[in-house]
C-alpha positions in Angstrom: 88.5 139.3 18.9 91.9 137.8 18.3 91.9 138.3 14.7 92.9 141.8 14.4 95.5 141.2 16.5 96.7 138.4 14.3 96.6 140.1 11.1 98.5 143.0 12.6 101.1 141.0 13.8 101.0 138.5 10.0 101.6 142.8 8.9 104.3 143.5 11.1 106.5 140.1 10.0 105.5 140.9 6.5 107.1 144.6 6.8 110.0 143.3 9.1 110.8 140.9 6.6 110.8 143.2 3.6 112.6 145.8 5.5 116.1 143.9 6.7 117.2 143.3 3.4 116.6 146.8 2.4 119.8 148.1 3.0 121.5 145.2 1.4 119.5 145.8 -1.7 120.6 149.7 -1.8 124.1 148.6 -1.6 124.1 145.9 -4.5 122.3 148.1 -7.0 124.4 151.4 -5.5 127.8 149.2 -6.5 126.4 148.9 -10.6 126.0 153.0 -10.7 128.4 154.3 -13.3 128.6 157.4 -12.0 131.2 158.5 -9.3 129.7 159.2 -6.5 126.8 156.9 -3.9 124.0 156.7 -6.0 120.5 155.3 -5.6 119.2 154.5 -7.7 122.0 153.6 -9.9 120.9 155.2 -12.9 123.3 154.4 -15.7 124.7 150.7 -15.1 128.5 149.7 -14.9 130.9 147.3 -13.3 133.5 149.8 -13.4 133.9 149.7 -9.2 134.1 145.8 -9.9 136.8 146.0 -11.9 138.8 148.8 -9.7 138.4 146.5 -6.9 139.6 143.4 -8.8 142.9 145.3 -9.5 143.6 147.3 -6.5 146.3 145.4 -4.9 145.2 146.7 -1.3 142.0 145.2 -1.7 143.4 142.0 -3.0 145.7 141.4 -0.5 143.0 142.6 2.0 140.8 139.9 0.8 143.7 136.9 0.8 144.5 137.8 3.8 141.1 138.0 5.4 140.2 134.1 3.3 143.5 132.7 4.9 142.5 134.0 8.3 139.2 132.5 8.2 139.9 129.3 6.6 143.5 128.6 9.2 140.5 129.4 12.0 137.7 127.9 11.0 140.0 124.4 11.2 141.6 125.0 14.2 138.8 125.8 16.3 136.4 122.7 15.0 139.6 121.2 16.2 139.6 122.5 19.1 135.9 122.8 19.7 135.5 119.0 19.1 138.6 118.2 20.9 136.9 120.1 24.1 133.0 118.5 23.3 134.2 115.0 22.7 135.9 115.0 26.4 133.4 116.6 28.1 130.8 114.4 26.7 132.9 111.4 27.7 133.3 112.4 30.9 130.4 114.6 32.0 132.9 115.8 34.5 130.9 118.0 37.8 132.7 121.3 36.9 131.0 121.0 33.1 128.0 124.0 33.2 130.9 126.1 34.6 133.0 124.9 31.5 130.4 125.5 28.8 129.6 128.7 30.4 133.5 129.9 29.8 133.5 128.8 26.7 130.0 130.8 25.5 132.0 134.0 27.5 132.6 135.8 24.3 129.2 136.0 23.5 128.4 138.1 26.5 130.4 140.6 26.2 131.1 143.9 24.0 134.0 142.8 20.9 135.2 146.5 22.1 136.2 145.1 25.5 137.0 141.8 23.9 139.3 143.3 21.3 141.1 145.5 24.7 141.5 143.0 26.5 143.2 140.8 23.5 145.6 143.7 23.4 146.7 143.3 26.3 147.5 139.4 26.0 148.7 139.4 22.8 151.0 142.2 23.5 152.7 140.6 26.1 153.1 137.0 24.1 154.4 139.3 21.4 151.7 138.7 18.9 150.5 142.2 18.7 149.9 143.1 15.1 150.9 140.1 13.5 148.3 137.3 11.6 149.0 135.1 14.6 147.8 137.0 17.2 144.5 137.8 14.7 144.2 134.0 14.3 144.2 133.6 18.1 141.6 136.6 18.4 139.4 135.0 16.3 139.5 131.7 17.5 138.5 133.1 21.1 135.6 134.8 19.4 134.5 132.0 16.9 134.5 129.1 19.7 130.6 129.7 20.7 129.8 128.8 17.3 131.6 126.0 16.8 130.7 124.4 20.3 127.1 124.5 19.9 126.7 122.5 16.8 129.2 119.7 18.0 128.1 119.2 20.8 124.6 118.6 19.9 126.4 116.0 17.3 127.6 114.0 19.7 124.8 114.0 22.1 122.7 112.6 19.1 125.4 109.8 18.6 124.0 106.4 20.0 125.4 105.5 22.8 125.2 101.6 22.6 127.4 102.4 19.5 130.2 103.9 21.8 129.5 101.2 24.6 129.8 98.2 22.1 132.9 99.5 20.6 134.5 99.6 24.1 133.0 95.6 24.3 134.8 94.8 21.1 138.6 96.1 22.8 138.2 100.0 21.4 140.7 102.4 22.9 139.5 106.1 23.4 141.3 107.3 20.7 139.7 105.1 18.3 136.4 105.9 19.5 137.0 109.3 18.9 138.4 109.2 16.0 136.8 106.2 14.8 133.3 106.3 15.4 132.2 110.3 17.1 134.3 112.0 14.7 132.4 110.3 11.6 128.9 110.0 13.3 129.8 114.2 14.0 129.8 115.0 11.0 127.0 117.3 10.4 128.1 119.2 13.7 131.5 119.5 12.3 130.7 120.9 8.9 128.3 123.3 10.5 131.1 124.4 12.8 133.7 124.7 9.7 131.2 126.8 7.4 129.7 129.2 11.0 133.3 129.9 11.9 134.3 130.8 8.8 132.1 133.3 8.1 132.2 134.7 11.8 136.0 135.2 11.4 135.9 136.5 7.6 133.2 139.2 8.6 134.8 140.2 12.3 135.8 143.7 12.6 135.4 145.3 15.9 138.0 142.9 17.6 140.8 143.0 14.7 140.6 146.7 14.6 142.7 146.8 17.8 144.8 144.3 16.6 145.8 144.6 13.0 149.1 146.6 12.5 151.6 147.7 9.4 152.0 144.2 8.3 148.7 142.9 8.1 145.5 144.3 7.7 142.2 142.0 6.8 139.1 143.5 4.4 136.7 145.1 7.3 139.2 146.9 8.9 140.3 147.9 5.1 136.9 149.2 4.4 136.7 150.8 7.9 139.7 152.4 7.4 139.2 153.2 2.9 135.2 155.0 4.2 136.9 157.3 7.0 138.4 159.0 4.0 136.1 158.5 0.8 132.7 157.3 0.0 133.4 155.6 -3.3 131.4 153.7 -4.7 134.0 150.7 -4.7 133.0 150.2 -1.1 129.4 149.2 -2.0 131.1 146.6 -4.8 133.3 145.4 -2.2 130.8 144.8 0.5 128.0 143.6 -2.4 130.9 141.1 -2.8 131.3 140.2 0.9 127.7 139.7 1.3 127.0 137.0 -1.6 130.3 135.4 -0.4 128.4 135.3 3.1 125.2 134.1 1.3 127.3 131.6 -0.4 128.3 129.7 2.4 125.1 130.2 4.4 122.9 128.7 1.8 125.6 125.9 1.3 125.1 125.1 5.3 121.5 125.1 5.1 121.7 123.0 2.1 123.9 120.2 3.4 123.5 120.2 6.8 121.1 122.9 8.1 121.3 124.9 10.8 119.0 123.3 13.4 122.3 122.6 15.6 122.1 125.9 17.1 118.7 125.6 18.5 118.3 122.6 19.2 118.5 120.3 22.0 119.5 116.7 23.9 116.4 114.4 23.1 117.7 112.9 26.1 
């Protein structure tokens, strides 16, 4: 009785699966269409909107910009996030589902009123349409991701480890640095790579808080399709999304990405 049921649903993942990556797929073979205009299918094959992108300074810039963001995030809030899960581990302090709740904060709420609310601050500490106050932005939105896979890191560290180490005359700092921080590895590579890719791709927040002297790429392909539907667009974001493929497939590949499901064996 059952089986129907079964096959329908095997039918339903089937078509579910074929049909996320749909729009990806229109967009890479759009970007290889010689011809001027959005085209699917591409008909006649050319990398000419590779090539205009390549030497546009705006989208260069855009793009440096954008990799220097990510990359000055993604290490400061592993930093950060391990800095925060390495105490709070130690500790176990009463006040510590409250903490972890404040900290998981931005993922409850709309970027929109994230990215308002950011205005706000970073207007009034002066850091309003500058790469600082973008770096800050992202760090407040990236620091979910980073959390999660450290601290299932650490609560997979050993403890007798930790507990002869403070036998043998080990200060905190040495245990930290020492012994978690190695032993965390995993966690913090799958923080570095997440957060990346969180902050390279975020656009709703930096939208209200880029300015004349620094824009990153999703804003500068939010802004560039308001005007013109080029076809450089699709090259650009073809680009964006094998760059996000790139580093997804090197997390699975060293690390995977278990740390965000899973849970204390304890």
């Amino acid at each position: 009785m059952n089986a129907p049921i079964v096959k329908l649903g095997r039918a339903a993942s089937f078509a579910l699966l074929l049909f996320l990556p749909l729009p990806i797929v229109v967009i890479g073979a759009t970007s290889f269409a010689a011809a001027g205009y959005l085209r699917f299918p591409p008909g006649e094959l050319s990398l000419r909107w590779y090539a205009e992108a390549a030497t546009d300074p705006r989208w260069i810039e855009a793009f440096v910009t954008s990799l220097g963001i990510a990359a000055v995030v993604s290490v400061l809030v592993t930093a950060i996030a391990f800095a925060g899960a390495y105490a709070c581990h130690r500790l176990r302090p009463r006040w510590l589902p409250a903490f972890e709740l404040a900290v998981m904060s931005p993922l409850f709420f709309p970027h929109a009123a994230l990215g308002v609310a950011l205005v706000n601050v970073l207007a009034m500490a002066g850091y309003l349409g500058s790469t600082t106050g973008i770096v800050i932005a992202h760090i407040v939105c990236t620091l979910p991701f980073a959390w999660r896979p450290i601290v299932v890191a650490l609560q997979r560290i050993d403890g007798e480890i930790v507990e002869a180490a403070s036998l043998l005359g080990a200060d905190e700092r040495r245990i930290a640095l020492g012994i978690a921080l190695p032993l965390a590895r995993s966690g913090l590579v799958t923080a570095l790579l997440f957060s990346f890719i969180i902050s390279f791709d975020e656009v709703t927040i930096t939208m209200f808080l880029t300015g004349p002297q620094v824009t990153t790429l999703p804003v500068q392909i939010y802004a560039f399709i308001q005007e013109n539907a080029s076809p450089v667009l699709a090259a650009i974001s073809t680009a964006t999304v094998v760059v996000t493929l790139v580093v997804v497939m090197l997390l699975e590949r060293l690390i995977g990405l278990e740390f965000f499901v899973a849970h204390d064996p304890a």
